Every structure is written in structure tokens, then in C-alpha cells.
mmCIF file with all atom_site columns, C-alpha atoms in Angstrom:
data_model
loop_
_atom_site.group_PDB
_atom_site.id
_atom_site.type_symbol
_atom_site.label_atom_id
_atom_site.label_alt_id
_atom_site.label_comp_id
_atom_site.label_asym_id
_atom_site.label_entity_id
_atom_site.label_seq_id
_atom_site.pdbx_PDB_ins_code
_atom_site.Cartn_x
_atom_site.Cartn_y
_atom_site.Cartn_z
_atom_site.occupancy
_atom_site.B_iso_or_equiv
_atom_site.pdbx_formal_charge
_atom_site.auth_seq_id
_atom_site.auth_comp_id
_atom_site.auth_asym_id
_atom_site.auth_atom_id
_atom_site.pdbx_PDB_model_num
ATOM 1   C CA . UNK A 1 1   ? 114.401 114.869 184.293 1.00 0.00 ? 25  UNK A CA 1
ATOM 2   C CA . UNK A 1 2   ? 111.577 117.321 183.841 1.00 0.00 ? 26  UNK A CA 1
ATOM 3   C CA . UNK A 1 3   ? 108.159 116.494 185.241 1.00 0.00 ? 27  UNK A CA 1
ATOM 4   C CA . UNK A 1 4   ? 105.130 118.397 183.920 1.00 0.00 ? 28  UNK A CA 1
ATOM 5   C CA . UNK A 1 5   ? 101.714 118.272 185.501 1.00 0.00 ? 29  UNK A CA 1
ATOM 6   C CA . UNK A 1 6   ? 98.668  119.759 183.818 1.00 0.00 ? 30  UNK A CA 1
ATOM 7   C CA . UNK A 1 7   ? 95.256  120.622 185.265 1.00 0.00 ? 31  UNK A CA 1
ATOM 8   C CA . UNK A 1 8   ? 92.388  120.282 184.765 1.00 0.00 ? 32  UNK A CA 1
ATOM 9   C CA . UNK A 1 9   ? 92.052  117.210 182.584 1.00 0.00 ? 33  UNK A CA 1
ATOM 10  C CA . UNK A 1 10  ? 88.703  118.417 181.252 1.00 0.00 ? 34  UNK A CA 1
ATOM 11  C CA . UNK A 1 11  ? 87.211  121.876 181.120 1.00 0.00 ? 35  UNK A CA 1
ATOM 12  C CA . UNK A 1 12  ? 83.721  122.837 180.011 1.00 0.00 ? 36  UNK A CA 1
ATOM 13  C CA . UNK A 1 13  ? 82.999  126.498 179.428 1.00 0.00 ? 37  UNK A CA 1
ATOM 14  C CA . UNK A 1 14  ? 80.136  128.507 178.061 1.00 0.00 ? 38  UNK A CA 1
ATOM 15  C CA . UNK A 1 15  ? 80.811  130.319 174.831 1.00 0.00 ? 39  UNK A CA 1
ATOM 16  C CA . UNK A 1 16  ? 82.148  133.765 175.608 1.00 0.00 ? 40  UNK A CA 1
ATOM 17  C CA . UNK A 1 17  ? 83.581  132.808 178.979 1.00 0.00 ? 41  UNK A CA 1
ATOM 18  C CA . UNK A 1 18  ? 87.274  132.425 179.760 1.00 0.00 ? 42  UNK A CA 1
ATOM 19  C CA . UNK A 1 19  ? 89.251  129.209 180.100 1.00 0.00 ? 43  UNK A CA 1
ATOM 20  C CA . UNK A 1 20  ? 92.410  128.752 182.147 1.00 0.00 ? 44  UNK A CA 1
ATOM 21  C CA . UNK A 1 21  ? 94.731  125.746 182.082 1.00 0.00 ? 45  UNK A CA 1
ATOM 22  C CA . UNK A 1 22  ? 97.655  125.450 184.461 1.00 0.00 ? 46  UNK A CA 1
ATOM 23  C CA . UNK A 1 23  ? 100.883 123.496 184.240 1.00 0.00 ? 47  UNK A CA 1
ATOM 24  C CA . UNK A 1 24  ? 103.632 123.018 186.790 1.00 0.00 ? 48  UNK A CA 1
ATOM 25  C CA . UNK A 1 25  ? 107.171 121.931 186.038 1.00 0.00 ? 49  UNK A CA 1
ATOM 26  C CA . UNK A 1 26  ? 109.997 120.628 188.175 1.00 0.00 ? 50  UNK A CA 1
ATOM 27  C CA . UNK A 1 27  ? 113.266 121.768 186.577 1.00 0.00 ? 51  UNK A CA 1
ATOM 28  C CA . UNK A 1 28  ? 114.059 125.342 187.581 1.00 0.00 ? 52  UNK A CA 1
ATOM 29  C CA . UNK A 1 29  ? 116.482 125.578 184.644 1.00 0.00 ? 53  UNK A CA 1
ATOM 30  C CA . UNK A 1 30  ? 113.700 125.149 182.074 1.00 0.00 ? 54  UNK A CA 1
ATOM 31  C CA . UNK A 1 31  ? 113.435 128.296 180.008 1.00 0.00 ? 55  UNK A CA 1
ATOM 32  C CA . UNK A 1 32  ? 110.881 127.710 177.270 1.00 0.00 ? 56  UNK A CA 1
ATOM 33  C CA . UNK A 1 33  ? 107.221 126.725 177.566 1.00 0.00 ? 57  UNK A CA 1
ATOM 34  C CA . UNK A 1 34  ? 105.017 126.075 174.531 1.00 0.00 ? 58  UNK A CA 1
ATOM 35  C CA . UNK A 1 35  ? 101.312 125.346 174.343 1.00 0.00 ? 59  UNK A CA 1
ATOM 36  C CA . UNK A 1 36  ? 99.826  123.116 171.665 1.00 0.00 ? 60  UNK A CA 1
ATOM 37  C CA . UNK A 1 37  ? 96.245  122.680 170.494 1.00 0.00 ? 61  UNK A CA 1
ATOM 38  C CA . UNK A 1 38  ? 95.232  119.328 169.052 1.00 0.00 ? 62  UNK A CA 1
ATOM 39  C CA . UNK A 1 39  ? 91.933  118.690 167.342 1.00 0.00 ? 63  UNK A CA 1
ATOM 40  C CA . UNK A 1 40  ? 90.705  115.120 167.073 1.00 0.00 ? 64  UNK A CA 1
ATOM 41  C CA . UNK A 1 41  ? 92.859  113.060 164.716 1.00 0.00 ? 65  UNK A CA 1
ATOM 42  C CA . UNK A 1 42  ? 95.069  115.996 163.785 1.00 0.00 ? 66  UNK A CA 1
ATOM 43  C CA . UNK A 1 43  ? 98.538  117.227 164.550 1.00 0.00 ? 67  UNK A CA 1
ATOM 44  C CA . UNK A 1 44  ? 99.323  119.298 167.644 1.00 0.00 ? 68  UNK A CA 1
ATOM 45  C CA . UNK A 1 45  ? 99.663  122.917 166.589 1.00 0.00 ? 69  UNK A CA 1
ATOM 46  C CA . UNK A 1 46  ? 101.732 125.481 168.415 1.00 0.00 ? 70  UNK A CA 1
ATOM 47  C CA . UNK A 1 47  ? 99.421  128.275 169.561 1.00 0.00 ? 71  UNK A CA 1
ATOM 48  C CA . UNK A 1 48  ? 101.663 130.276 171.848 1.00 0.00 ? 72  UNK A CA 1
ATOM 49  C CA . UNK A 1 49  ? 104.942 129.955 173.694 1.00 0.00 ? 73  UNK A CA 1
ATOM 50  C CA . UNK A 1 50  ? 106.841 131.873 176.327 1.00 0.00 ? 74  UNK A CA 1
ATOM 51  C CA . UNK A 1 51  ? 110.459 132.126 177.309 1.00 0.00 ? 75  UNK A CA 1
ATOM 52  C CA . UNK A 1 52  ? 111.643 132.533 180.854 1.00 0.00 ? 76  UNK A CA 1
ATOM 53  C CA . UNK A 1 53  ? 112.785 136.130 180.434 1.00 0.00 ? 77  UNK A CA 1
ATOM 54  C CA . UNK A 1 54  ? 109.166 137.361 180.307 1.00 0.00 ? 78  UNK A CA 1
ATOM 55  C CA . UNK A 1 55  ? 106.206 136.873 182.588 1.00 0.00 ? 79  UNK A CA 1
ATOM 56  C CA . UNK A 1 56  ? 103.361 137.167 180.112 1.00 0.00 ? 80  UNK A CA 1
ATOM 57  C CA . UNK A 1 57  ? 102.717 136.973 176.405 1.00 0.00 ? 81  UNK A CA 1
ATOM 58  C CA . UNK A 1 58  ? 99.494  137.676 174.497 1.00 0.00 ? 82  UNK A CA 1
ATOM 59  C CA . UNK A 1 59  ? 98.238  136.869 171.051 1.00 0.00 ? 83  UNK A CA 1
ATOM 60  C CA . UNK A 1 60  ? 94.697  138.103 170.472 1.00 0.00 ? 84  UNK A CA 1
ATOM 61  C CA . UNK A 1 61  ? 92.408  135.967 172.677 1.00 0.00 ? 85  UNK A CA 1
ATOM 62  C CA . UNK A 1 62  ? 95.216  133.766 173.939 1.00 0.00 ? 86  UNK A CA 1
ATOM 63  C CA . UNK A 1 63  ? 97.737  134.560 176.641 1.00 0.00 ? 87  UNK A CA 1
ATOM 64  C CA . UNK A 1 64  ? 100.329 132.654 178.598 1.00 0.00 ? 88  UNK A CA 1
ATOM 65  C CA . UNK A 1 65  ? 101.655 133.645 182.010 1.00 0.00 ? 89  UNK A CA 1
ATOM 66  C CA . UNK A 1 66  ? 104.780 132.319 183.665 1.00 0.00 ? 90  UNK A CA 1
ATOM 67  C CA . UNK A 1 67  ? 105.718 132.276 187.331 1.00 0.00 ? 91  UNK A CA 1
ATOM 68  C CA . UNK A 1 68  ? 109.311 131.124 187.523 1.00 0.00 ? 92  UNK A CA 1
ATOM 69  C CA . UNK A 1 69  ? 109.459 131.230 191.286 1.00 0.00 ? 93  UNK A CA 1
ATOM 70  C CA . UNK A 1 70  ? 106.501 128.931 191.681 1.00 0.00 ? 94  UNK A CA 1
ATOM 71  C CA . UNK A 1 71  ? 107.432 126.973 188.542 1.00 0.00 ? 95  UNK A CA 1
ATOM 72  C CA . UNK A 1 72  ? 104.100 127.139 186.873 1.00 0.00 ? 96  UNK A CA 1
ATOM 73  C CA . UNK A 1 73  ? 102.673 128.579 183.678 1.00 0.00 ? 97  UNK A CA 1
ATOM 74  C CA . UNK A 1 74  ? 99.115  128.994 182.519 1.00 0.00 ? 98  UNK A CA 1
ATOM 75  C CA . UNK A 1 75  ? 97.179  129.300 179.288 1.00 0.00 ? 99  UNK A CA 1
ATOM 76  C CA . UNK A 1 76  ? 94.347  131.806 179.227 1.00 0.00 ? 100 UNK A CA 1
ATOM 77  C CA . UNK A 1 77  ? 91.710  131.843 176.498 1.00 0.00 ? 101 UNK A CA 1
ATOM 78  C CA . UNK A 1 78  ? 89.259  134.737 176.609 1.00 0.00 ? 102 UNK A CA 1
ATOM 79  C CA . UNK A 1 79  ? 85.914  135.070 174.821 1.00 0.00 ? 103 UNK A CA 1
ATOM 80  C CA . UNK A 1 80  ? 85.891  131.377 174.037 1.00 0.00 ? 104 UNK A CA 1
ATOM 81  C CA . UNK A 1 81  ? 84.321  130.161 170.817 1.00 0.00 ? 105 UNK A CA 1
ATOM 82  C CA . UNK A 1 82  ? 83.169  126.673 169.755 1.00 0.00 ? 106 UNK A CA 1
ATOM 83  C CA . UNK A 1 83  ? 86.251  126.349 167.536 1.00 0.00 ? 107 UNK A CA 1
ATOM 84  C CA . UNK A 1 84  ? 88.398  126.560 170.678 1.00 0.00 ? 108 UNK A CA 1
ATOM 85  C CA . UNK A 1 85  ? 87.128  123.079 171.579 1.00 0.00 ? 109 UNK A CA 1
ATOM 86  C CA . UNK A 1 86  ? 90.164  120.778 171.433 1.00 0.00 ? 110 UNK A CA 1
ATOM 87  C CA . UNK A 1 87  ? 92.807  119.150 173.597 1.00 0.00 ? 111 UNK A CA 1
ATOM 88  C CA . UNK A 1 88  ? 95.507  121.510 174.828 1.00 0.00 ? 112 UNK A CA 1
ATOM 89  C CA . UNK A 1 89  ? 98.992  120.351 175.848 1.00 0.00 ? 113 UNK A CA 1
ATOM 90  C CA . UNK A 1 90  ? 101.650 122.256 177.708 1.00 0.00 ? 114 UNK A CA 1
ATOM 91  C CA . UNK A 1 91  ? 105.311 121.285 177.499 1.00 0.00 ? 115 UNK A CA 1
ATOM 92  C CA . UNK A 1 92  ? 108.694 122.001 179.014 1.00 0.00 ? 116 UNK A CA 1
ATOM 93  C CA . UNK A 1 93  ? 112.220 121.063 177.891 1.00 0.00 ? 117 UNK A CA 1
ATOM 94  C CA . UNK A 1 94  ? 113.124 117.572 178.961 1.00 0.00 ? 118 UNK A CA 1
ATOM 95  C CA . UNK A 1 95  ? 116.861 118.075 179.240 1.00 0.00 ? 119 UNK A CA 1
ATOM 96  C CA . UNK A 1 96  ? 119.601 120.633 179.208 1.00 0.00 ? 120 UNK A CA 1
ATOM 97  C CA . UNK A 1 97  ? 121.892 118.925 176.730 1.00 0.00 ? 121 UNK A CA 1
ATOM 98  C CA . UNK A 1 98  ? 119.721 119.097 173.636 1.00 0.00 ? 122 UNK A CA 1
ATOM 99  C CA . UNK A 1 99  ? 116.932 121.167 172.180 1.00 0.00 ? 123 UNK A CA 1
ATOM 100 C CA . UNK A 1 100 ? 113.575 119.884 170.980 1.00 0.00 ? 124 UNK A CA 1
ATOM 101 C CA . UNK A 1 101 ? 113.072 117.101 173.468 1.00 0.00 ? 125 UNK A CA 1
ATOM 102 C CA . UNK A 1 102 ? 110.019 118.077 175.488 1.00 0.00 ? 126 UNK A CA 1
ATOM 103 C CA . UNK A 1 103 ? 108.019 116.628 178.323 1.00 0.00 ? 127 UNK A CA 1
ATOM 104 C CA . UNK A 1 104 ? 104.318 117.100 177.613 1.00 0.00 ? 128 UNK A CA 1
ATOM 105 C CA . UNK A 1 105 ? 101.527 117.528 180.076 1.00 0.00 ? 129 UNK A CA 1
ATOM 106 C CA . UNK A 1 106 ? 98.695  115.020 180.137 1.00 0.00 ? 130 UNK A CA 1
ATOM 107 C CA . UNK A 1 107 ? 96.419  117.342 178.187 1.00 0.00 ? 131 UNK A CA 1
ATOM 108 C CA . UNK A 1 108 ? 93.214  119.252 178.868 1.00 0.00 ? 132 UNK A CA 1
ATOM 109 C CA . UNK A 1 109 ? 90.051  118.540 176.915 1.00 0.00 ? 133 UNK A CA 1
ATOM 110 C CA . UNK A 1 110 ? 88.315  121.872 176.458 1.00 0.00 ? 134 UNK A CA 1
ATOM 111 C CA . UNK A 1 111 ? 84.664  121.870 175.441 1.00 0.00 ? 135 UNK A CA 1
ATOM 112 C CA . UNK A 1 112 ? 83.038  125.173 174.572 1.00 0.00 ? 136 UNK A CA 1
ATOM 113 C CA . UNK A 1 113 ? 79.274  124.973 174.568 1.00 0.00 ? 137 UNK A CA 1
ATOM 114 C CA . UNK A 1 114 ? 77.228  127.493 172.569 1.00 0.00 ? 138 UNK A CA 1
ATOM 115 C CA . UNK B 2 1   ? 107.339 128.335 157.356 1.00 0.00 ? 8   UNK B CA 1
ATOM 116 C CA . UNK B 2 2   ? 108.444 125.247 159.325 1.00 0.00 ? 9   UNK B CA 1
ATOM 117 C CA . UNK B 2 3   ? 106.120 122.754 157.674 1.00 0.00 ? 10  UNK B CA 1
ATOM 118 C CA . UNK B 2 4   ? 106.463 119.084 158.568 1.00 0.00 ? 11  UNK B CA 1
ATOM 119 C CA . UNK B 2 5   ? 104.806 116.518 156.340 1.00 0.00 ? 12  UNK B CA 1
ATOM 120 C CA . UNK B 2 6   ? 104.112 112.924 157.326 1.00 0.00 ? 13  UNK B CA 1
ATOM 121 C CA . UNK B 2 7   ? 103.067 110.079 155.067 1.00 0.00 ? 14  UNK B CA 1
ATOM 122 C CA . UNK B 2 8   ? 100.923 108.047 154.996 1.00 0.00 ? 15  UNK B CA 1
ATOM 123 C CA . UNK B 2 9   ? 98.153  109.590 157.089 1.00 0.00 ? 16  UNK B CA 1
ATOM 124 C CA . UNK B 2 10  ? 96.451  106.238 157.499 1.00 0.00 ? 17  UNK B CA 1
ATOM 125 C CA . UNK B 2 11  ? 97.628  102.683 157.002 1.00 0.00 ? 18  UNK B CA 1
ATOM 126 C CA . UNK B 2 12  ? 96.086  99.304  157.656 1.00 0.00 ? 19  UNK B CA 1
ATOM 127 C CA . UNK B 2 13  ? 98.333  96.284  157.625 1.00 0.00 ? 20  UNK B CA 1
ATOM 128 C CA . UNK B 2 14  ? 98.211  92.636  158.588 1.00 0.00 ? 21  UNK B CA 1
ATOM 129 C CA . UNK B 2 15  ? 99.997  91.163  161.583 1.00 0.00 ? 22  UNK B CA 1
ATOM 130 C CA . UNK B 2 16  ? 103.572 90.237  160.834 1.00 0.00 ? 23  UNK B CA 1
ATOM 131 C CA . UNK B 2 17  ? 104.109 92.778  158.098 1.00 0.00 ? 24  UNK B CA 1
ATOM 132 C CA . UNK B 2 18  ? 106.242 95.918  158.302 1.00 0.00 ? 25  UNK B CA 1
ATOM 133 C CA . UNK B 2 19  ? 105.109 99.483  157.779 1.00 0.00 ? 26  UNK B CA 1
ATOM 134 C CA . UNK B 2 20  ? 107.235 102.501 156.929 1.00 0.00 ? 27  UNK B CA 1
ATOM 135 C CA . UNK B 2 21  ? 106.221 106.025 157.898 1.00 0.00 ? 28  UNK B CA 1
ATOM 136 C CA . UNK B 2 22  ? 107.970 109.044 156.415 1.00 0.00 ? 29  UNK B CA 1
ATOM 137 C CA . UNK B 2 23  ? 108.499 112.421 158.017 1.00 0.00 ? 30  UNK B CA 1
ATOM 138 C CA . UNK B 2 24  ? 109.728 115.315 155.921 1.00 0.00 ? 31  UNK B CA 1
ATOM 139 C CA . UNK B 2 25  ? 110.629 118.875 156.724 1.00 0.00 ? 32  UNK B CA 1
ATOM 140 C CA . UNK B 2 26  ? 109.409 120.751 153.657 1.00 0.00 ? 33  UNK B CA 1
ATOM 141 C CA . UNK B 2 27  ? 110.904 124.193 153.968 1.00 0.00 ? 34  UNK B CA 1
ATOM 142 C CA . UNK B 2 28  ? 113.783 123.775 156.373 1.00 0.00 ? 35  UNK B CA 1
ATOM 143 C CA . UNK B 2 29  ? 116.563 121.381 157.233 1.00 0.00 ? 36  UNK B CA 1
ATOM 144 C CA . UNK B 2 30  ? 116.101 119.381 160.395 1.00 0.00 ? 37  UNK B CA 1
ATOM 145 C CA . UNK B 2 31  ? 119.169 117.846 161.958 1.00 0.00 ? 38  UNK B CA 1
ATOM 146 C CA . UNK B 2 32  ? 116.928 116.418 164.653 1.00 0.00 ? 39  UNK B CA 1
ATOM 147 C CA . UNK B 2 33  ? 113.485 114.894 164.390 1.00 0.00 ? 40  UNK B CA 1
ATOM 148 C CA . UNK B 2 34  ? 111.392 113.197 167.028 1.00 0.00 ? 41  UNK B CA 1
ATOM 149 C CA . UNK B 2 35  ? 108.940 110.321 166.904 1.00 0.00 ? 42  UNK B CA 1
ATOM 150 C CA . UNK B 2 36  ? 105.965 110.069 169.234 1.00 0.00 ? 43  UNK B CA 1
ATOM 151 C CA . UNK B 2 37  ? 103.214 107.616 169.872 1.00 0.00 ? 44  UNK B CA 1
ATOM 152 C CA . UNK B 2 38  ? 99.812  108.763 171.057 1.00 0.00 ? 45  UNK B CA 1
ATOM 153 C CA . UNK B 2 39  ? 97.110  106.531 172.478 1.00 0.00 ? 46  UNK B CA 1
ATOM 154 C CA . UNK B 2 40  ? 93.456  107.662 172.370 1.00 0.00 ? 47  UNK B CA 1
ATOM 155 C CA . UNK B 2 41  ? 92.800  110.548 174.749 1.00 0.00 ? 48  UNK B CA 1
ATOM 156 C CA . UNK B 2 42  ? 96.368  110.408 175.990 1.00 0.00 ? 49  UNK B CA 1
ATOM 157 C CA . UNK B 2 43  ? 99.404  112.620 175.811 1.00 0.00 ? 50  UNK B CA 1
ATOM 158 C CA . UNK B 2 44  ? 102.340 112.421 173.430 1.00 0.00 ? 51  UNK B CA 1
ATOM 159 C CA . UNK B 2 45  ? 104.824 109.741 174.366 1.00 0.00 ? 52  UNK B CA 1
ATOM 160 C CA . UNK B 2 46  ? 108.309 110.312 172.993 1.00 0.00 ? 53  UNK B CA 1
ATOM 161 C CA . UNK B 2 47  ? 109.664 107.161 171.376 1.00 0.00 ? 54  UNK B CA 1
ATOM 162 C CA . UNK B 2 48  ? 112.985 108.280 169.981 1.00 0.00 ? 55  UNK B CA 1
ATOM 163 C CA . UNK B 2 49  ? 115.153 111.132 168.835 1.00 0.00 ? 56  UNK B CA 1
ATOM 164 C CA . UNK B 2 50  ? 116.297 110.861 165.237 1.00 0.00 ? 57  UNK B CA 1
ATOM 165 C CA . UNK B 2 51  ? 119.608 112.474 164.349 1.00 0.00 ? 58  UNK B CA 1
ATOM 166 C CA . UNK B 2 52  ? 120.719 112.976 160.775 1.00 0.00 ? 59  UNK B CA 1
ATOM 167 C CA . UNK B 2 53  ? 123.632 110.733 159.923 1.00 0.00 ? 60  UNK B CA 1
ATOM 168 C CA . UNK B 2 54  ? 123.730 108.863 163.207 1.00 0.00 ? 61  UNK B CA 1
ATOM 169 C CA . UNK B 2 55  ? 121.827 106.298 165.185 1.00 0.00 ? 62  UNK B CA 1
ATOM 170 C CA . UNK B 2 56  ? 118.565 107.221 166.807 1.00 0.00 ? 63  UNK B CA 1
ATOM 171 C CA . UNK B 2 57  ? 118.311 107.578 170.556 1.00 0.00 ? 64  UNK B CA 1
ATOM 172 C CA . UNK B 2 58  ? 115.443 105.552 171.969 1.00 0.00 ? 65  UNK B CA 1
ATOM 173 C CA . UNK B 2 59  ? 113.506 106.262 175.118 1.00 0.00 ? 66  UNK B CA 1
ATOM 174 C CA . UNK B 2 60  ? 113.402 103.694 177.870 1.00 0.00 ? 67  UNK B CA 1
ATOM 175 C CA . UNK B 2 61  ? 111.037 100.859 177.113 1.00 0.00 ? 68  UNK B CA 1
ATOM 176 C CA . UNK B 2 62  ? 110.952 101.413 173.350 1.00 0.00 ? 69  UNK B CA 1
ATOM 177 C CA . UNK B 2 63  ? 112.234 98.448  171.356 1.00 0.00 ? 70  UNK B CA 1
ATOM 178 C CA . UNK B 2 64  ? 114.757 99.705  168.834 1.00 0.00 ? 71  UNK B CA 1
ATOM 179 C CA . UNK B 2 65  ? 114.602 96.504  166.802 1.00 0.00 ? 72  UNK B CA 1
ATOM 180 C CA . UNK B 2 66  ? 110.863 96.858  166.451 1.00 0.00 ? 73  UNK B CA 1
ATOM 181 C CA . UNK B 2 67  ? 110.765 100.568 165.684 1.00 0.00 ? 74  UNK B CA 1
ATOM 182 C CA . UNK B 2 68  ? 113.553 101.191 163.198 1.00 0.00 ? 75  UNK B CA 1
ATOM 183 C CA . UNK B 2 69  ? 114.429 104.812 162.635 1.00 0.00 ? 76  UNK B CA 1
ATOM 184 C CA . UNK B 2 70  ? 116.513 106.142 159.787 1.00 0.00 ? 77  UNK B CA 1
ATOM 185 C CA . UNK B 2 71  ? 117.448 109.767 159.244 1.00 0.00 ? 78  UNK B CA 1
ATOM 186 C CA . UNK B 2 72  ? 119.286 109.634 155.964 1.00 0.00 ? 79  UNK B CA 1
ATOM 187 C CA . UNK B 2 73  ? 119.034 113.292 155.018 1.00 0.00 ? 80  UNK B CA 1
ATOM 188 C CA . UNK B 2 74  ? 118.428 116.663 156.610 1.00 0.00 ? 81  UNK B CA 1
ATOM 189 C CA . UNK B 2 75  ? 114.802 116.631 155.470 1.00 0.00 ? 82  UNK B CA 1
ATOM 190 C CA . UNK B 2 76  ? 113.718 113.019 155.900 1.00 0.00 ? 83  UNK B CA 1
ATOM 191 C CA . UNK B 2 77  ? 113.331 110.622 158.798 1.00 0.00 ? 84  UNK B CA 1
ATOM 192 C CA . UNK B 2 78  ? 111.567 107.285 158.560 1.00 0.00 ? 85  UNK B CA 1
ATOM 193 C CA . UNK B 2 79  ? 110.020 105.052 161.183 1.00 0.00 ? 86  UNK B CA 1
ATOM 194 C CA . UNK B 2 80  ? 109.544 101.398 160.280 1.00 0.00 ? 87  UNK B CA 1
ATOM 195 C CA . UNK B 2 81  ? 107.310 99.307  162.484 1.00 0.00 ? 88  UNK B CA 1
ATOM 196 C CA . UNK B 2 82  ? 108.626 95.798  161.954 1.00 0.00 ? 89  UNK B CA 1
ATOM 197 C CA . UNK B 2 83  ? 106.597 92.635  162.358 1.00 0.00 ? 90  UNK B CA 1
ATOM 198 C CA . UNK B 2 84  ? 103.585 94.677  163.386 1.00 0.00 ? 91  UNK B CA 1
ATOM 199 C CA . UNK B 2 85  ? 101.047 93.312  165.842 1.00 0.00 ? 92  UNK B CA 1
ATOM 200 C CA . UNK B 2 86  ? 97.615  94.624  166.838 1.00 0.00 ? 93  UNK B CA 1
ATOM 201 C CA . UNK B 2 87  ? 99.085  96.202  169.983 1.00 0.00 ? 94  UNK B CA 1
ATOM 202 C CA . UNK B 2 88  ? 101.201 98.417  167.727 1.00 0.00 ? 95  UNK B CA 1
ATOM 203 C CA . UNK B 2 89  ? 98.035  100.058 166.456 1.00 0.00 ? 96  UNK B CA 1
ATOM 204 C CA . UNK B 2 90  ? 98.285  103.704 167.402 1.00 0.00 ? 97  UNK B CA 1
ATOM 205 C CA . UNK B 2 91  ? 98.686  107.285 166.207 1.00 0.00 ? 98  UNK B CA 1
ATOM 206 C CA . UNK B 2 92  ? 102.333 107.981 165.375 1.00 0.00 ? 99  UNK B CA 1
ATOM 207 C CA . UNK B 2 93  ? 103.510 111.577 165.041 1.00 0.00 ? 100 UNK B CA 1
ATOM 208 C CA . UNK B 2 94  ? 106.847 113.036 164.093 1.00 0.00 ? 101 UNK B CA 1
ATOM 209 C CA . UNK B 2 95  ? 108.170 116.471 164.874 1.00 0.00 ? 102 UNK B CA 1
ATOM 210 C CA . UNK B 2 96  ? 111.130 118.577 163.889 1.00 0.00 ? 103 UNK B CA 1
ATOM 211 C CA . UNK B 2 97  ? 112.949 121.724 164.805 1.00 0.00 ? 104 UNK B CA 1
ATOM 212 C CA . UNK B 2 98  ? 114.479 124.146 162.349 1.00 0.00 ? 105 UNK B CA 1
ATOM 213 C CA . UNK B 2 99  ? 117.200 125.429 164.623 1.00 0.00 ? 106 UNK B CA 1
ATOM 214 C CA . UNK B 2 100 ? 118.364 125.463 168.182 1.00 0.00 ? 107 UNK B CA 1
ATOM 215 C CA . UNK B 2 101 ? 115.975 127.378 170.402 1.00 0.00 ? 108 UNK B CA 1
ATOM 216 C CA . UNK B 2 102 ? 113.216 127.324 167.773 1.00 0.00 ? 109 UNK B CA 1
ATOM 217 C CA . UNK B 2 103 ? 109.734 125.875 168.282 1.00 0.00 ? 110 UNK B CA 1
ATOM 218 C CA . UNK B 2 104 ? 108.848 122.256 167.712 1.00 0.00 ? 111 UNK B CA 1
ATOM 219 C CA . UNK B 2 105 ? 106.569 121.568 164.730 1.00 0.00 ? 112 UNK B CA 1
ATOM 220 C CA . UNK B 2 106 ? 104.592 118.393 164.232 1.00 0.00 ? 113 UNK B CA 1
ATOM 221 C CA . UNK B 2 107 ? 103.746 116.272 161.250 1.00 0.00 ? 114 UNK B CA 1
ATOM 222 C CA . UNK B 2 108 ? 100.108 115.457 160.537 1.00 0.00 ? 115 UNK B CA 1
ATOM 223 C CA . UNK B 2 109 ? 100.381 112.018 162.118 1.00 0.00 ? 116 UNK B CA 1
ATOM 224 C CA . UNK B 2 110 ? 99.855  108.455 160.900 1.00 0.00 ? 117 UNK B CA 1
ATOM 225 C CA . UNK B 2 111 ? 96.996  106.290 162.106 1.00 0.00 ? 118 UNK B CA 1
ATOM 226 C CA . UNK B 2 112 ? 98.287  102.713 162.060 1.00 0.00 ? 119 UNK B CA 1
ATOM 227 C CA . UNK B 2 113 ? 95.833  99.844  162.357 1.00 0.00 ? 120 UNK B CA 1
ATOM 228 C CA . UNK B 2 114 ? 97.193  96.313  162.511 1.00 0.00 ? 121 UNK B CA 1
ATOM 229 C CA . UNK B 2 115 ? 94.666  93.583  161.856 1.00 0.00 ? 122 UNK B CA 1
#
């Protein structure tokens, strides 16, 4: 099955700086990679996703890059703001026979200090 | 679109009692829903896959007789924690997909505390 590793586990950044979180996956057939943001006590919310037919996707201050050869994908947050403080999870499909079953990374606690 | 609602958001129960958690897809039909458990400062641990009209598929190590899942309609899945014990205290979250190849959307979660 799919194995997803996420680094770093915690990330402190100064407001206005950039934050980068990296995930590696093991199954070369995986073709969809979402990123979720979870604030304390709340639901994970999809913030961006990427499919394997593209190498990069941007949405305002958030971008995701994918390197299929190296089997890793990264979340980039530019011009960080205090409201970006949360736990971020990456994910990859856990199997080829069904959709929706994902393996999640361990999470990254991002703290943006003013 | 793709709103998933979960109820209750918080529940406190006594040891030995059972608790039912509901997960509803509000604006789409979900043939498949998923139930997760999340410990403090930990990742999402998949417990089971809930399929409408058929038995749930449980992940290894999850007791199916303890965590009963029912997916009676295309918009509702329920998780019943039977004979709850303090170690069952956790944050339980459901998720659903609207269609094949579409993103996964989560419910708001249920904080279960067993005293």
C-alpha cells in the first residue's frame, strides 16, 4: 500500500515569510495529491490539490509542486499570515481499486508569528 | 458545494453506553463515506469505508463489533460506538466523495468523551 511521509513536523515562520512542507509517497501509480488545513478542533479543509498530469498548481498565496520522478510533492505558502497557523496534512491515494481512500501524512504544525 | 455535516459535534457519555454519530452529505449523494479517528496532535487514522447498501470495510485492527457502521441511504452514514470505554474517547471525523475522481470532503468532527 501507499506510504506517505511528511516533513517537517513543526514549522515556525515569521509573518510575511514563506513556508514549505514536503511529502514523499511510495506508489508510483498514485495520481492525485491533496493538501488539507486543519485548525484546532475543526475539520480538515481542502486547500489545494494536484493531479499527476501537471507539475505545479497555484491558488493565490498557495502553490503545490509535484515531482513524479522523485515521488514527492510540496506545499508552498508565500507571504504567510497569522491565520495560516494550523496543521497541514498531505495525502495520496491508498489503493488503485477504489477512490477516496487516502493515506495521510503525519501533519505539519505551522506557527506564523507576527 | 460538497458539504458534509456531522452530528453531534460533542458528546459525553458514561462507560458502557453506546453513542451514535451521524454523517450526512447535504448537497450531493455519497455512495462511499469514510470514518476516521484522530488522536490529539496526530494524523487521521482511517477506521472504515462505508458503502451504501452493503457492509462496511474495516481497517486492520478496528473492531467491527465495537464500531458499528450503517450506510442506509446515499446521504447518511452512522457510526455507533458500542459499550464505550474511556479509551474510546477521541475525535471522530467522517468524509465523503461526490463522485469518482473528486476531492474528499470532511465532516466537522465529533469530540467523544467517555467518563
